Amino acid sequence: MSKLLIIEDEESIADLEKDYLELSGFEVEIEPRGDIGMQRALEEDFDLIILDLMLPGVDGFEICRNIRAKKDIPVIMVSAKKDDIDKIRGLGLGADDYMTKPFSPSELVARVKAHLARYERLVGSGVQENEVIEIRGIKIDKTARRVWVNGEEKAFTSKEYDLLTFLAQNPNHVGAKEERFSKIWDMESIGDIATVTVHIKKIREKIEFNTAKPQYIETIWGVGYRFKV
Ligand code: CA
């Protein structure tokens, strides 16, 4: 069930909006103060915000700007003045919709439904986009945890994969071995740096053309390893 927050200081309007939206199956909360409303919109898990313009504490302009900086949930701004709506549009605050009071509650419900549906499509398409690292013939699909070398898929153990990905994500950076690998192995196994050397050797066998002259993972003697870009 979608959860909505109405930030509105006029109680009668807020209650009317809430009643209609609840009848349409939404879970609705009301916050009459701008400052608290902004905090709740940013920190809590709402699917859509209905935002009044003139509010005690912080006004709707500021609230919209702050929500947009951190979240991409739909924001519908409402105001009693047509001029204010024009101003909101002009400021480009990133609100998804604007409504002038008084409006019919059924129109509000229709717009809420439309924006939630659009947002769900947006989020749904985002999930399918895999995060990929590509460096000189090596392709790492971080979402699927798969690796290709010059178009050919190679199998890695979980630790080898973590190590390769870690190095590829921090290219041309050399750190102390312990600092570097403490992010992948628990402290117990870091004590045995020979383990890392073994994993590096196995990774090189899979990605390097000539392991004696590595083109991707360089050894920086006495310091650690570096992924060359
Ligand atoms: Ca108001």
PDB file of C-alpha atoms in Angstrom, residues 47-156:
ATOM      1  CA  ASP A  47       5.810   7.245  -1.654  1.00  0.00           C
ATOM      2  CA  LEU A  48       4.385  10.672  -2.446  1.00  0.00           C
ATOM      3  CA  ILE A  49       4.171  14.109  -0.811  1.00  0.00           C
ATOM      4  CA  ILE A  50       1.277  16.566  -1.090  1.00  0.00           C
ATOM      5  CA  LEU A  51       2.779  19.896  -0.182  1.00  0.00           C
ATOM      6  CA  ASP A  52       1.087  23.167   0.732  1.00  0.00           C
ATOM      7  CA  LEU A  53       3.007  26.377   0.027  1.00  0.00           C
ATOM      8  CA  MET A  54       2.444  28.636   3.026  1.00  0.00           C
ATOM      9  CA  LEU A  55       3.303  26.722   6.179  1.00  0.00           C
ATOM     10  CA  PRO A  56       4.539  27.495   9.674  1.00  0.00           C
ATOM     11  CA  GLY A  57       8.250  26.865  10.188  1.00  0.00           C
ATOM     12  CA  VAL A  58       9.536  26.311   6.635  1.00  0.00           C
ATOM     13  CA  ASP A  59       7.595  27.139   3.453  1.00  0.00           C
ATOM     14  CA  GLY A  60       6.760  24.788   0.602  1.00  0.00           C
ATOM     15  CA  PHE A  61       9.447  26.242  -1.694  1.00  0.00           C
ATOM     16  CA  GLU A  62      12.196  25.266   0.708  1.00  0.00           C
ATOM     17  CA  ILE A  63      10.644  21.890   1.452  1.00  0.00           C
ATOM     18  CA  CYS A  64      10.331  21.003  -2.237  1.00  0.00           C
ATOM     19  CA  ARG A  65      13.923  22.054  -2.912  1.00  0.00           C
ATOM     20  CA  ASN A  66      15.175  19.876  -0.059  1.00  0.00           C
ATOM     21  CA  ILE A  67      13.127  16.829  -0.984  1.00  0.00           C
ATOM     22  CA  ARG A  68      14.277  17.063  -4.594  1.00  0.00           C
ATOM     23  CA  ALA A  69      17.927  17.262  -3.549  1.00  0.00           C
ATOM     24  CA  LYS A  70      17.682  13.900  -1.776  1.00  0.00           C
ATOM     25  CA  LYS A  71      14.715  11.957  -3.139  1.00  0.00           C
ATOM     26  CA  ASP A  72      12.905  11.411  -6.417  1.00  0.00           C
ATOM     27  CA  ILE A  73       9.472  10.582  -4.987  1.00  0.00           C
ATOM     28  CA  PRO A  74       6.584  12.554  -6.567  1.00  0.00           C
ATOM     29  CA  VAL A  75       5.750  15.926  -5.005  1.00  0.00           C
ATOM     30  CA  ILE A  76       2.391  17.596  -5.706  1.00  0.00           C
ATOM     31  CA  MET A  77       2.360  21.248  -4.649  1.00  0.00           C
ATOM     32  CA  VAL A  78      -0.882  22.990  -3.743  1.00  0.00           C
ATOM     33  CA  SER A  79      -1.609  26.650  -3.187  1.00  0.00           C
ATOM     34  CA  ALA A  80      -4.604  28.929  -2.794  1.00  0.00           C
ATOM     35  CA  LYS A  81      -3.103  31.452  -5.185  1.00  0.00           C
ATOM     36  CA  LYS A  82      -2.774  30.977  -8.917  1.00  0.00           C
ATOM     37  CA  ASP A  83       0.151  33.442  -8.852  1.00  0.00           C
ATOM     38  CA  ASP A  84       2.022  31.178  -6.466  1.00  0.00           C
ATOM     39  CA  ILE A  85       1.653  28.243  -8.820  1.00  0.00           C
ATOM     40  CA  ASP A  86       3.193  30.325 -11.608  1.00  0.00           C
ATOM     41  CA  LYS A  87       6.016  31.273  -9.287  1.00  0.00           C
ATOM     42  CA  ILE A  88       6.659  27.640  -8.351  1.00  0.00           C
ATOM     43  CA  ARG A  89       6.823  26.670 -12.002  1.00  0.00           C
ATOM     44  CA  GLY A  90       9.160  29.579 -12.708  1.00  0.00           C
ATOM     45  CA  LEU A  91      11.540  28.586  -9.930  1.00  0.00           C
ATOM     46  CA  GLY A  92      11.943  25.092 -11.347  1.00  0.00           C
ATOM     47  CA  LEU A  93      11.910  23.463  -7.937  1.00  0.00           C
ATOM     48  CA  GLY A  94      11.235  20.068  -9.456  1.00  0.00           C
ATOM     49  CA  ALA A  95       7.700  19.539  -8.207  1.00  0.00           C
ATOM     50  CA  ASP A  96       5.892  16.924 -10.295  1.00  0.00           C
ATOM     51  CA  ASP A  97       2.528  18.655 -10.262  1.00  0.00           C
ATOM     52  CA  TYR A  98       0.738  21.802  -9.093  1.00  0.00           C
ATOM     53  CA  MET A  99      -2.847  22.295  -8.001  1.00  0.00           C
ATOM     54  CA  THR A 100      -4.730  25.476  -7.128  1.00  0.00           C
ATOM     55  CA  LYS A 101      -7.060  25.402  -4.128  1.00  0.00           C
ATOM     56  CA  PRO A 102      -9.927  24.788  -4.053  1.00  0.00           C
ATOM     57  CA  PHE A 103      -9.724  21.603  -6.122  1.00  0.00           C
ATOM     58  CA  SER A 104     -12.013  18.626  -6.195  1.00  0.00           C
ATOM     59  CA  PRO A 105     -10.759  15.755  -4.031  1.00  0.00           C
ATOM     60  CA  SER A 106     -11.405  13.305  -6.851  1.00  0.00           C
ATOM     61  CA  GLU A 107      -9.040  15.277  -9.074  1.00  0.00           C
ATOM     62  CA  LEU A 108      -6.384  15.046  -6.390  1.00  0.00           C
ATOM     63  CA  VAL A 109      -6.912  11.280  -6.134  1.00  0.00           C
ATOM     64  CA  ALA A 110      -6.604  10.927  -9.926  1.00  0.00           C
ATOM     65  CA  ARG A 111      -3.350  12.883  -9.987  1.00  0.00           C
ATOM     66  CA  VAL A 112      -1.907  10.980  -7.042  1.00  0.00           C
ATOM     67  CA  LYS A 113      -2.635   7.687  -8.815  1.00  0.00           C
ATOM     68  CA  ALA A 114      -1.095   8.914 -12.069  1.00  0.00           C
ATOM     69  CA  HIS A 115       2.108  10.100 -10.371  1.00  0.00           C
ATOM     70  CA  LEU A 116       2.520   6.945  -8.327  1.00  0.00           C
ATOM     71  CA  ALA A 117       2.084   4.802 -11.443  1.00  0.00           C
ATOM     72  CA  ARG A 118       4.638   6.867 -13.352  1.00  0.00           C
ATOM     73  CA  TYR A 119       7.087   6.735 -10.443  1.00  0.00           C
ATOM     74  CA  GLU A 120       6.747   2.956 -10.132  1.00  0.00           C
ATOM     75  CA  ARG A 121       7.537   2.565 -13.830  1.00  0.00           C
ATOM     76  CA  LEU A 122      10.581   4.773 -13.362  1.00  0.00           C
ATOM     77  CA  VAL A 123      11.858   2.843 -10.361  1.00  0.00           C
ATOM     78  CA  GLY A 124      11.073  -0.476 -12.051  1.00  0.00           C
ATOM     79  CA  SER A 125      13.195   0.389 -15.070  1.00  0.00           C
ATOM     80  CA  GLY A 126      16.041   1.563 -12.842  1.00  0.00           C
ATOM     81  CA  VAL A 127      16.286  -1.783 -11.102  1.00  0.00           C
ATOM     82  CA  GLN A 128      17.016  -3.558 -14.371  1.00  0.00           C
ATOM     83  CA  GLU A 129      20.022  -1.399 -15.117  1.00  0.00           C
ATOM     84  CA  ASN A 130      23.142  -3.268 -14.073  1.00  0.00           C
ATOM     85  CA  GLU A 131      26.178  -1.499 -12.710  1.00  0.00           C
ATOM     86  CA  VAL A 132      29.112  -2.226 -14.980  1.00  0.00           C
ATOM     87  CA  ILE A 133      32.845  -1.435 -14.788  1.00  0.00           C
ATOM     88  CA  GLU A 134      34.757  -1.554 -18.085  1.00  0.00           C
ATOM     89  CA  ILE A 135      38.528  -1.184 -18.259  1.00  0.00           C
ATOM     90  CA  ARG A 136      40.545  -2.097 -21.375  1.00  0.00           C
ATOM     91  CA  GLY A 137      38.775  -5.297 -22.389  1.00  0.00           C
ATOM     92  CA  ILE A 138      37.713  -6.277 -18.890  1.00  0.00           C
ATOM     93  CA  LYS A 139      34.026  -5.966 -18.135  1.00  0.00           C
ATOM     94  CA  ILE A 140      32.685  -6.494 -14.619  1.00  0.00           C
ATOM     95  CA  ASP A 141      28.937  -6.619 -14.131  1.00  0.00           C
ATOM     96  CA  LYS A 142      28.598  -5.752 -10.467  1.00  0.00           C
ATOM     97  CA  THR A 143      24.891  -6.480 -10.325  1.00  0.00           C
ATOM     98  CA  ALA A 144      25.209  -9.983 -11.787  1.00  0.00           C
ATOM     99  CA  ARG A 145      28.734 -10.563 -10.353  1.00  0.00           C
ATOM    100  CA  ARG A 146      30.004 -11.741 -13.753  1.00  0.00           C
ATOM    101  CA  VAL A 147      33.279 -10.964 -15.486  1.00  0.00           C
ATOM    102  CA  TRP A 148      34.276 -10.956 -19.166  1.00  0.00           C
ATOM    103  CA  VAL A 149      37.793 -10.712 -20.554  1.00  0.00           C
ATOM    104  CA  ASN A 150      37.855  -9.602 -24.201  1.00  0.00           C
ATOM    105  CA  GLY A 151      34.272 -10.776 -24.578  1.00  0.00           C
ATOM    106  CA  GLU A 152      34.833 -14.178 -23.010  1.00  0.00           C
ATOM    107  CA  GLU A 153      33.206 -14.868 -19.661  1.00  0.00           C
ATOM    108  CA  LYS A 154      35.531 -16.105 -16.925  1.00  0.00           C
ATOM    109  CA  ALA A 155      34.610 -17.818 -13.681  1.00  0.00           C
ATOM    110  CA  PHE A 156      35.922 -16.383 -10.434  1.00  0.00           C
TER     111      PHE A 156
END
